[in-house]
């Protein structure tokens, strides 16, 4: 019997459209001999819809009209209830619960790649593809991820960070900190955004204040990194879990400026025009200008692949990720830049060059989710005791040490 796989995409994120393309690509590539895919689109204001019309990327220009032929649905955050339920407005179209066996999030950015949706799935006790709450939230926060990479003794560029509050309260002090720890030029990055959204190259103190104001409008936390004057990027995808990891070939992205921009990734190469109707393989990250396999030595390739495995396992990832690296041409040193826990197009273009077709990649990701779910069922999450029964009759309020008593602020 086929497993029913809900493929979720869109979401409340500045990377909404990119997620739609990636999700529809996955929908069309999944092995329908094994799985029955269910498209689930989450709008920019967080409403859930399903319907066949959602599987054609070209129809998203219709806006709200697209949703008229779709069912609005919602999950229930109840342990063991994996269904999607039509809302009252959709009863005339589809009144029965929609059974789901596995959830497959293909979100990019906030509320989908940051542990939020993963927490819902874990509450529902349903199998889901990709990172769990901890690794998803860690890898979504560039500041926390940088600190974790340092703890793992992995090579990263010098950095610091500041908050929106700190910048608004003491902009001169923040600028002085940046000058002391990274110097100028430097790079400012919104800590919780991807796809190069909001990134600024700051070449001098005079440019800092305006740039910091723009970046903090995207995110309340900003990562600051040393700017490498002469470098190139290498990316490597990893599939696996904590027990095993395998790596793809490397890619060398080609940028039109100092840094790889959103336009380089999604606009300059023509977006979805190359793909088949419905969101083909020419869309999204798959259409970006790049060299695959990367034109580097075998020794450098193996070095990056080994680092990619260390990053993936060290950050507790599962499913498919893409790890981005920078190579300083002046020193020939490789630095870990960041990990994308749900990479654009699920990095299928790297795996196809590694002789793993997109269809087989998706099957392996689903299998990994089922392995994790089975392991989770073997874990004890409750302790067979009843403290209330043990203490019944012995606790009558008053003391903070007794059940039912007052709790001092320091004990909360």
CSV table of C-alpha atoms in Angstrom, one decimal:
chain,number,residue,atom,x,y,z
A,1,UNK,CA,0.0,0.0,0.0
A,2,UNK,CA,1.3,3.4,-1.0
A,3,UNK,CA,2.4,5.8,1.8
A,4,UNK,CA,0.6,9.1,1.7
A,5,UNK,CA,3.2,11.9,1.8
A,6,UNK,CA,2.1,15.5,2.5
A,7,UNK,CA,4.6,17.8,0.8
A,8,UNK,CA,4.4,21.2,2.5
A,9,UNK,CA,5.7,24.4,0.9
A,10,UNK,CA,5.2,28.2,0.9
A,11,UNK,CA,4.9,29.5,4.4
A,12,UNK,CA,5.3,32.8,6.2
A,13,UNK,CA,8.8,33.7,5.0
A,14,UNK,CA,10.6,36.0,2.7
A,15,UNK,CA,11.6,32.9,0.8
A,16,UNK,CA,8.0,31.9,0.2
A,17,UNK,CA,8.2,31.7,-3.6
A,18,UNK,CA,11.5,29.8,-3.6
A,19,UNK,CA,9.8,27.2,-1.3
A,20,UNK,CA,6.9,26.9,-3.7
A,21,UNK,CA,9.2,26.1,-6.5
A,22,UNK,CA,11.2,23.6,-4.4
A,23,UNK,CA,8.0,21.9,-3.1
A,24,UNK,CA,6.4,21.6,-6.5
A,25,UNK,CA,9.6,20.1,-7.9
A,26,UNK,CA,9.5,17.5,-5.2
A,27,UNK,CA,5.9,16.7,-5.8
A,28,UNK,CA,6.5,16.0,-9.5
A,29,UNK,CA,9.7,14.0,-8.8
A,30,UNK,CA,8.4,11.6,-6.1
A,31,UNK,CA,8.1,7.9,-7.0
A,32,UNK,CA,4.4,7.4,-7.4
A,33,UNK,CA,4.8,3.7,-7.5
A,34,UNK,CA,5.7,3.9,-3.8
A,35,UNK,CA,4.0,7.1,-2.6
A,36,UNK,CA,0.9,9.2,-3.0
A,37,UNK,CA,2.0,12.8,-2.8
A,38,UNK,CA,-0.4,15.4,-1.3
A,39,UNK,CA,0.4,19.0,-2.1
A,40,UNK,CA,0.0,21.3,1.0
A,41,UNK,CA,0.5,25.0,0.4
A,42,UNK,CA,0.8,27.4,3.3
A,43,UNK,CA,0.0,31.0,2.3
A,44,UNK,CA,2.0,34.1,3.4
A,45,UNK,CA,-0.5,34.6,6.2
A,46,UNK,CA,-0.2,31.0,7.4
A,47,UNK,CA,-3.3,29.4,6.0
A,48,UNK,CA,-3.1,25.8,4.8
A,49,UNK,CA,-4.5,24.6,1.5
A,50,UNK,CA,-4.4,21.4,-0.6
A,51,UNK,CA,-5.6,20.7,-4.2
A,52,UNK,CA,-4.3,19.7,-7.6
A,53,UNK,CA,-4.1,23.3,-8.8
A,54,UNK,CA,-1.2,23.9,-6.3
A,55,UNK,CA,1.1,21.6,-8.3
A,56,UNK,CA,1.5,24.0,-11.2
A,57,UNK,CA,3.9,26.8,-10.5
A,58,UNK,CA,2.7,28.9,-13.4
A,59,UNK,CA,-0.7,29.3,-11.7
A,60,UNK,CA,0.6,31.1,-8.6
A,61,UNK,CA,0.5,34.4,-10.5
A,62,UNK,CA,-3.3,34.1,-10.1
A,63,UNK,CA,-3.0,35.0,-6.4
A,64,UNK,CA,-6.2,34.4,-4.3
A,65,UNK,CA,-8.0,33.0,-7.4
A,66,UNK,CA,-5.8,30.0,-7.3
A,67,UNK,CA,-7.1,29.0,-3.9
A,68,UNK,CA,-10.8,29.1,-4.9
A,69,UNK,CA,-10.5,25.5,-6.3
A,70,UNK,CA,-8.5,24.2,-3.3
A,71,UNK,CA,-9.5,22.9,0.1
A,72,UNK,CA,-8.5,24.9,3.2
A,73,UNK,CA,-7.2,22.4,5.8
A,74,UNK,CA,-5.5,22.2,9.2
A,75,UNK,CA,-3.8,19.6,11.3
A,76,UNK,CA,-4.7,18.9,14.9
A,77,UNK,CA,-1.8,19.1,17.4
A,78,UNK,CA,-3.0,15.9,19.0
A,79,UNK,CA,-0.6,13.0,19.6
A,80,UNK,CA,-1.3,10.2,17.2
A,81,UNK,CA,-3.7,12.2,14.9
A,82,UNK,CA,-1.9,12.6,11.6
A,83,UNK,CA,-4.8,13.7,9.5
A,84,UNK,CA,-5.5,17.0,7.7
A,85,UNK,CA,-9.0,18.3,8.4
A,86,UNK,CA,-11.0,20.5,6.0
A,87,UNK,CA,-12.2,23.7,7.6
A,88,UNK,CA,-15.8,24.7,7.5
A,89,UNK,CA,-15.3,26.9,4.4
A,90,UNK,CA,-14.1,23.7,2.5
A,91,UNK,CA,-16.8,21.3,3.6
A,92,UNK,CA,-18.7,21.5,0.3
A,93,UNK,CA,-15.5,20.5,-1.6
A,94,UNK,CA,-14.0,17.9,0.7
A,95,UNK,CA,-15.7,17.0,4.0
A,96,UNK,CA,-13.7,14.0,5.1
A,97,UNK,CA,-10.3,14.0,6.9
A,98,UNK,CA,-7.3,13.6,4.6
A,99,UNK,CA,-5.1,10.8,5.9
A,100,UNK,CA,-1.4,11.4,6.0
A,101,UNK,CA,1.4,8.9,6.7
A,102,UNK,CA,4.5,11.2,6.4
A,103,UNK,CA,5.0,14.9,6.4
A,104,UNK,CA,7.7,16.3,4.1
A,105,UNK,CA,8.4,20.0,4.8
A,106,UNK,CA,10.1,21.8,1.9
A,107,UNK,CA,10.1,25.3,3.5
A,108,UNK,CA,12.9,27.8,3.3
A,109,UNK,CA,13.3,30.3,6.1
A,110,UNK,CA,11.2,31.3,9.1
A,111,UNK,CA,8.4,29.2,10.5
A,112,UNK,CA,9.3,26.2,8.4
A,113,UNK,CA,13.0,25.6,8.4
A,114,UNK,CA,13.6,26.9,11.9
A,115,UNK,CA,12.1,24.1,14.1
A,116,UNK,CA,8.6,25.6,14.3
A,117,UNK,CA,6.8,23.2,12.0
A,118,UNK,CA,9.1,20.3,13.2
A,119,UNK,CA,7.8,21.0,16.8
A,120,UNK,CA,4.2,20.6,15.6
A,121,UNK,CA,5.1,17.3,13.9
A,122,UNK,CA,6.8,16.0,17.0
A,123,UNK,CA,3.8,16.9,19.1
A,124,UNK,CA,1.6,15.0,16.6
A,125,UNK,CA,4.1,12.1,16.9
A,126,UNK,CA,4.1,11.7,13.1
A,127,UNK,CA,7.0,10.8,10.9
A,128,UNK,CA,8.5,13.8,9.1
A,129,UNK,CA,11.4,14.3,6.7
A,130,UNK,CA,14.5,16.3,7.6
A,131,UNK,CA,16.0,17.8,10.8
A,132,UNK,CA,14.3,17.7,14.2
A,133,UNK,CA,13.5,20.7,16.3
A,134,UNK,CA,16.9,21.1,17.8
A,135,UNK,CA,19.0,20.9,14.7
A,136,UNK,CA,16.5,22.9,12.6
A,137,UNK,CA,16.5,25.8,15.1
A,138,UNK,CA,20.2,25.7,15.6
A,139,UNK,CA,21.1,25.8,11.9
A,140,UNK,CA,18.5,28.5,11.2
A,141,UNK,CA,20.3,30.9,13.6
A,142,UNK,CA,23.6,31.9,12.0
A,143,UNK,CA,24.9,33.2,15.3
A,144,UNK,CA,24.1,30.0,17.3
A,145,UNK,CA,25.4,27.9,14.4
A,146,UNK,CA,28.7,29.8,14.3
A,147,UNK,CA,29.2,29.3,18.0
A,148,UNK,CA,28.4,25.6,17.6
A,149,UNK,CA,30.9,25.3,14.7
A,150,UNK,CA,33.6,26.9,16.9
A,151,UNK,CA,32.8,24.4,19.6
A,152,UNK,CA,33.3,21.6,17.1
A,153,UNK,CA,36.7,23.1,16.3
A,154,UNK,CA,35.7,23.6,12.6
A,155,UNK,CA,37.3,26.4,10.6
A,156,UNK,CA,35.2,29.6,10.5
A,157,UNK,CA,36.0,33.2,9.7
A,158,UNK,CA,36.3,35.8,12.6
A,159,UNK,CA,32.9,37.1,13.6
A,160,UNK,CA,30.8,38.9,16.2
A,161,UNK,CA,27.1,39.8,16.5
A,162,UNK,CA,24.8,42.4,17.8
A,163,UNK,CA,21.0,42.8,18.4
A,164,UNK,CA,18.6,45.3,17.0
A,165,UNK,CA,18.0,46.6,20.6
A,166,UNK,CA,21.8,47.1,21.1
A,167,UNK,CA,22.1,49.0,17.8
A,168,UNK,CA,19.1,51.2,18.5
A,169,UNK,CA,20.3,52.0,22.1
A,170,UNK,CA,24.0,52.4,21.5
A,171,UNK,CA,24.9,52.5,17.8
A,172,UNK,CA,28.3,53.9,18.4
A,173,UNK,CA,29.2,51.2,20.8
A,174,UNK,CA,28.0,48.5,18.4
A,175,UNK,CA,30.1,50.1,15.6
A,176,UNK,CA,33.2,50.2,17.9
A,177,UNK,CA,32.7,46.5,18.7
A,178,UNK,CA,32.5,45.6,15.0
A,179,UNK,CA,35.6,47.7,14.3
A,180,UNK,CA,37.5,45.9,17.0
A,181,UNK,CA,36.4,42.4,16.3
A,182,UNK,CA,36.1,42.1,12.5
A,183,UNK,CA,37.2,45.5,11.2
A,184,UNK,CA,36.2,46.9,7.8
A,185,UNK,CA,35.2,45.8,5.3
A,186,UNK,CA,32.9,43.3,6.9
A,187,UNK,CA,29.6,41.5,6.0
A,188,UNK,CA,26.4,41.9,7.9
A,189,UNK,CA,23.9,39.0,7.8
A,190,UNK,CA,20.4,38.7,9.2
A,191,UNK,CA,20.8,35.8,11.6
A,192,UNK,CA,17.7,33.9,10.7
A,193,UNK,CA,17.3,34.5,6.9
A,194,UNK,CA,18.6,32.5,3.9
A,195,UNK,CA,18.9,32.9,0.2
A,196,UNK,CA,21.3,35.8,0.7
A,197,UNK,CA,18.3,38.1,1.7
A,198,UNK,CA,19.3,41.2,3.6
A,199,UNK,CA,23.1,40.7,3.4
A,200,UNK,CA,25.2,43.9,3.3
A,201,UNK,CA,28.9,44.4,2.5
A,202,UNK,CA,30.1,47.3,4.7
A,203,UNK,CA,33.3,48.8,3.4
A,204,UNK,CA,33.8,51.6,6.0
A,205,UNK,CA,32.6,53.1,9.2
A,206,UNK,CA,30.6,55.7,7.3
A,207,UNK,CA,28.5,53.0,5.6
A,208,UNK,CA,27.9,51.0,8.8
A,209,UNK,CA,25.0,52.8,10.3
A,210,UNK,CA,22.7,52.8,7.3
A,211,UNK,CA,23.6,49.2,6.5
A,212,UNK,CA,23.0,48.0,10.0
A,213,UNK,CA,19.6,49.8,10.0
A,214,UNK,CA,18.6,47.9,6.9
A,215,UNK,CA,19.7,44.5,8.1
A,216,UNK,CA,18.0,44.9,11.5
A,217,UNK,CA,14.8,45.6,9.7
A,218,UNK,CA,14.9,42.0,8.5
A,219,UNK,CA,16.0,40.3,11.8
A,220,UNK,CA,16.5,41.4,15.4
A,221,UNK,CA,19.9,39.6,15.5
A,222,UNK,CA,22.8,40.4,13.1
A,223,UNK,CA,25.9,38.3,12.4
A,224,UNK,CA,29.1,40.2,11.4
A,225,UNK,CA,31.9,38.4,9.6
A,226,UNK,CA,35.3,39.4,8.3
A,227,UNK,CA,35.1,40.1,4.5
A,228,UNK,CA,37.4,37.9,2.5
A,229,UNK,CA,38.8,40.1,-0.3
A,230,UNK,CA,39.6,37.3,-2.8
A,231,UNK,CA,37.6,34.1,-2.3
A,232,UNK,CA,35.3,31.6,-4.0
A,233,UNK,CA,32.5,29.4,-2.7
A,234,UNK,CA,32.2,25.7,-2.7
A,235,UNK,CA,29.0,23.8,-1.8
A,236,UNK,CA,28.5,20.2,-0.8
A,237,UNK,CA,25.3,18.4,0.0
A,238,UNK,CA,25.0,15.7,2.6
A,239,UNK,CA,22.3,13.0,3.0
A,240,UNK,CA,22.1,10.9,6.2
A,241,UNK,CA,21.6,11.0,9.9
A,242,UNK,CA,23.7,10.6,13.0
A,243,UNK,CA,24.7,7.0,12.0
A,244,UNK,CA,25.8,7.6,8.5
A,245,UNK,CA,26.5,10.4,6.1
A,246,UNK,CA,27.2,10.5,2.3
A,247,UNK,CA,28.3,13.5,0.3
A,248,UNK,CA,27.5,14.8,-3.2
A,249,UNK,CA,30.0,16.2,-5.7
A,250,UNK,CA,30.9,19.8,-5.1
A,251,UNK,CA,29.6,22.8,-6.9
A,252,UNK,CA,31.3,26.2,-7.4
A,253,UNK,CA,28.5,28.9,-7.6
A,254,UNK,CA,29.2,31.8,-10.0
A,255,UNK,CA,28.3,35.3,-8.7
A,256,UNK,CA,27.9,38.5,-10.5
A,257,UNK,CA,29.3,40.6,-7.7
A,258,UNK,CA,31.3,40.5,-4.4
A,259,UNK,CA,28.9,38.0,-2.9
A,260,UNK,CA,26.4,35.5,-4.2
A,261,UNK,CA,23.1,37.4,-4.2
A,262,UNK,CA,19.4,36.4,-4.2
A,263,UNK,CA,19.4,37.5,-7.9
A,264,UNK,CA,22.3,35.2,-8.6
A,265,UNK,CA,20.4,32.3,-7.1
A,266,UNK,CA,16.9,32.8,-8.4
A,267,UNK,CA,16.6,35.6,-10.9
A,268,UNK,CA,19.7,36.0,-13.1
A,269,UNK,CA,19.4,32.5,-14.7
A,270,UNK,CA,15.8,32.8,-15.7
A,271,UNK,CA,14.0,31.3,-12.7
A,272,UNK,CA,11.4,28.7,-13.6
A,273,UNK,CA,11.4,29.3,-17.4
A,274,UNK,CA,13.6,26.4,-18.1
A,275,UNK,CA,11.5,23.7,-16.4
A,276,UNK,CA,8.5,21.7,-17.4
A,277,UNK,CA,5.0,23.0,-16.6
A,278,UNK,CA,4.4,22.6,-12.9
A,279,UNK,CA,7.8,23.6,-11.7
A,280,UNK,CA,10.5,21.6,-13.4
A,281,UNK,CA,14.1,21.0,-12.7
A,282,UNK,CA,15.2,24.2,-14.3
A,283,UNK,CA,13.6,26.3,-11.6
A,284,UNK,CA,14.9,27.6,-8.3
A,285,UNK,CA,18.5,26.8,-7.1
A,286,UNK,CA,18.8,24.3,-9.9
A,287,UNK,CA,18.9,27.0,-12.5
A,288,UNK,CA,21.7,29.1,-10.9
A,289,UNK,CA,25.0,29.5,-12.7
A,290,UNK,CA,27.5,27.1,-11.3
A,291,UNK,CA,30.3,24.7,-12.1
A,292,UNK,CA,29.4,21.0,-11.3
A,293,UNK,CA,31.5,19.2,-10.4
A,294,UNK,CA,33.6,22.1,-9.0
A,295,UNK,CA,36.9,22.7,-10.9
A,296,UNK,CA,39.1,22.0,-7.9
A,297,UNK,CA,41.6,19.2,-7.1
A,298,UNK,CA,40.6,15.8,-5.8
A,299,UNK,CA,42.5,16.6,-2.6
A,300,UNK,CA,40.4,19.8,-2.1
A,301,UNK,CA,37.2,17.9,-3.0
A,302,UNK,CA,37.9,15.2,-0.3
A,303,UNK,CA,38.8,17.9,2.2
A,304,UNK,CA,35.5,19.7,1.7
A,305,UNK,CA,33.5,16.5,1.7
A,306,UNK,CA,35.0,15.4,5.0
A,307,UNK,CA,34.3,18.8,6.6
A,308,UNK,CA,30.7,18.6,5.3
A,309,UNK,CA,30.2,15.3,7.0
A,310,UNK,CA,31.6,16.7,10.3
A,311,UNK,CA,29.3,19.7,10.1
A,312,UNK,CA,26.2,17.7,9.3
A,313,UNK,CA,26.8,15.2,12.1
A,314,UNK,CA,28.1,17.7,14.6
A,315,UNK,CA,25.0,19.9,14.2
A,316,UNK,CA,22.7,16.9,14.6
A,317,UNK,CA,21.2,17.0,11.1
A,318,UNK,CA,19.0,14.5,9.3
A,319,UNK,CA,17.7,14.2,5.8
A,320,UNK,CA,19.4,16.4,3.2
A,321,UNK,CA,21.4,19.5,3.8
A,322,UNK,CA,23.8,21.7,1.9
A,323,UNK,CA,26.9,23.0,3.5
A,324,UNK,CA,28.4,26.1,2.0
A,325,UNK,CA,32.2,26.8,2.2
A,326,UNK,CA,34.5,29.7,1.4
A,327,UNK,CA,38.0,29.3,0.1
A,328,UNK,CA,40.4,32.2,0.6
A,329,UNK,CA,42.6,32.4,-2.5
A,330,UNK,CA,45.3,34.3,-0.6
A,331,UNK,CA,45.8,31.7,2.1
A,332,UNK,CA,44.2,28.7,0.3
A,333,UNK,CA,42.3,28.0,3.6
A,334,UNK,CA,38.8,26.5,3.6
A,335,UNK,CA,36.2,28.0,5.9
A,336,UNK,CA,32.7,26.6,6.8
A,337,UNK,CA,30.2,29.3,6.0
A,338,UNK,CA,26.8,27.8,6.9
A,339,UNK,CA,24.5,24.8,6.7
A,340,UNK,CA,21.1,24.9,4.9
A,341,UNK,CA,18.9,22.3,6.5
A,342,UNK,CA,16.3,22.4,3.7
A,343,UNK,CA,18.4,23.5,0.7
A,344,UNK,CA,16.9,25.1,-2.4
A,345,UNK,CA,15.6,22.4,-4.8
A,346,UNK,CA,16.6,19.9,-2.1
A,347,UNK,CA,20.0,20.0,-3.8
A,348,UNK,CA,18.8,17.4,-6.3
A,349,UNK,CA,21.0,18.9,-9.0
A,350,UNK,CA,24.1,17.9,-6.9
A,351,UNK,CA,22.8,14.4,-6.3
A,352,UNK,CA,22.0,13.8,-10.0
A,353,UNK,CA,25.6,14.6,-10.8
A,354,UNK,CA,26.5,12.1,-8.0
A,355,UNK,CA,24.4,9.5,-9.9
A,356,UNK,CA,21.5,9.6,-7.4
A,357,UNK,CA,18.3,10.6,-9.4
A,358,UNK,CA,15.9,13.1,-7.8
A,359,UNK,CA,13.3,10.3,-7.4
A,360,UNK,CA,15.6,8.1,-5.5
A,361,UNK,CA,16.8,11.0,-3.4
A,362,UNK,CA,13.3,11.6,-2.2
A,363,UNK,CA,12.7,7.9,-1.5
A,364,UNK,CA,15.9,7.8,0.6
A,365,UNK,CA,14.8,10.9,2.6
A,366,UNK,CA,11.4,9.4,3.3
A,367,UNK,CA,13.1,6.1,4.4
A,368,UNK,CA,15.4,8.1,6.8
A,369,UNK,CA,12.3,9.7,8.3
A,370,UNK,CA,10.7,6.3,9.0
A,371,UNK,CA,14.0,5.0,10.5
A,372,UNK,CA,14.0,7.9,12.9
A,373,UNK,CA,10.4,7.5,13.8
A,374,UNK,CA,10.9,3.8,14.6
A,375,UNK,CA,13.9,4.7,16.8
A,376,UNK,CA,11.8,7.3,18.5
A,377,UNK,CA,9.1,4.7,19.4
A,378,UNK,CA,11.8,2.8,21.3
A,379,UNK,CA,12.6,5.8,23.5
A,380,UNK,CA,10.9,6.2,26.9
A,381,UNK,CA,9.3,9.6,27.3
A,382,UNK,CA,7.4,9.2,30.6
A,383,UNK,CA,8.1,7.7,34.0
A,384,UNK,CA,5.6,5.3,35.5
A,385,UNK,CA,4.9,7.1,38.7
A,386,UNK,CA,2.3,9.5,40.1
A,387,UNK,CA,3.8,12.2,42.3
A,388,UNK,CA,0.4,13.6,43.1
A,389,UNK,CA,-0.7,10.2,44.5
A,390,UNK,CA,2.6,9.8,46.5
A,391,UNK,CA,2.2,13.2,48.1
A,392,UNK,CA,-1.6,13.1,48.6
A,393,UNK,CA,-2.5,14.2,52.1
A,394,UNK,CA,1.0,15.3,52.9
A,395,UNK,CA,1.1,18.7,51.2
A,396,UNK,CA,-1.3,21.4,52.3
A,397,UNK,CA,0.2,24.6,50.8
A,398,UNK,CA,2.3,27.3,52.3
A,399,UNK,CA,5.8,26.0,52.0
A,400,UNK,CA,7.5,26.4,48.6
A,401,UNK,CA,8.9,22.9,49.1
A,402,UNK,CA,5.5,21.2,49.2
A,403,UNK,CA,3.2,20.4,46.3
A,404,UNK,CA,0.5,23.0,45.9
A,405,UNK,CA,2.5,25.6,47.8
A,406,UNK,CA,3.8,28.9,46.8
A,407,UNK,CA,6.9,29.0,44.5
A,408,UNK,CA,9.5,31.7,45.1
A,409,UNK,CA,10.6,33.6,41.9
A,410,UNK,CA,14.1,32.1,42.2
A,411,UNK,CA,12.7,28.6,42.1
A,412,UNK,CA,10.7,29.0,38.8
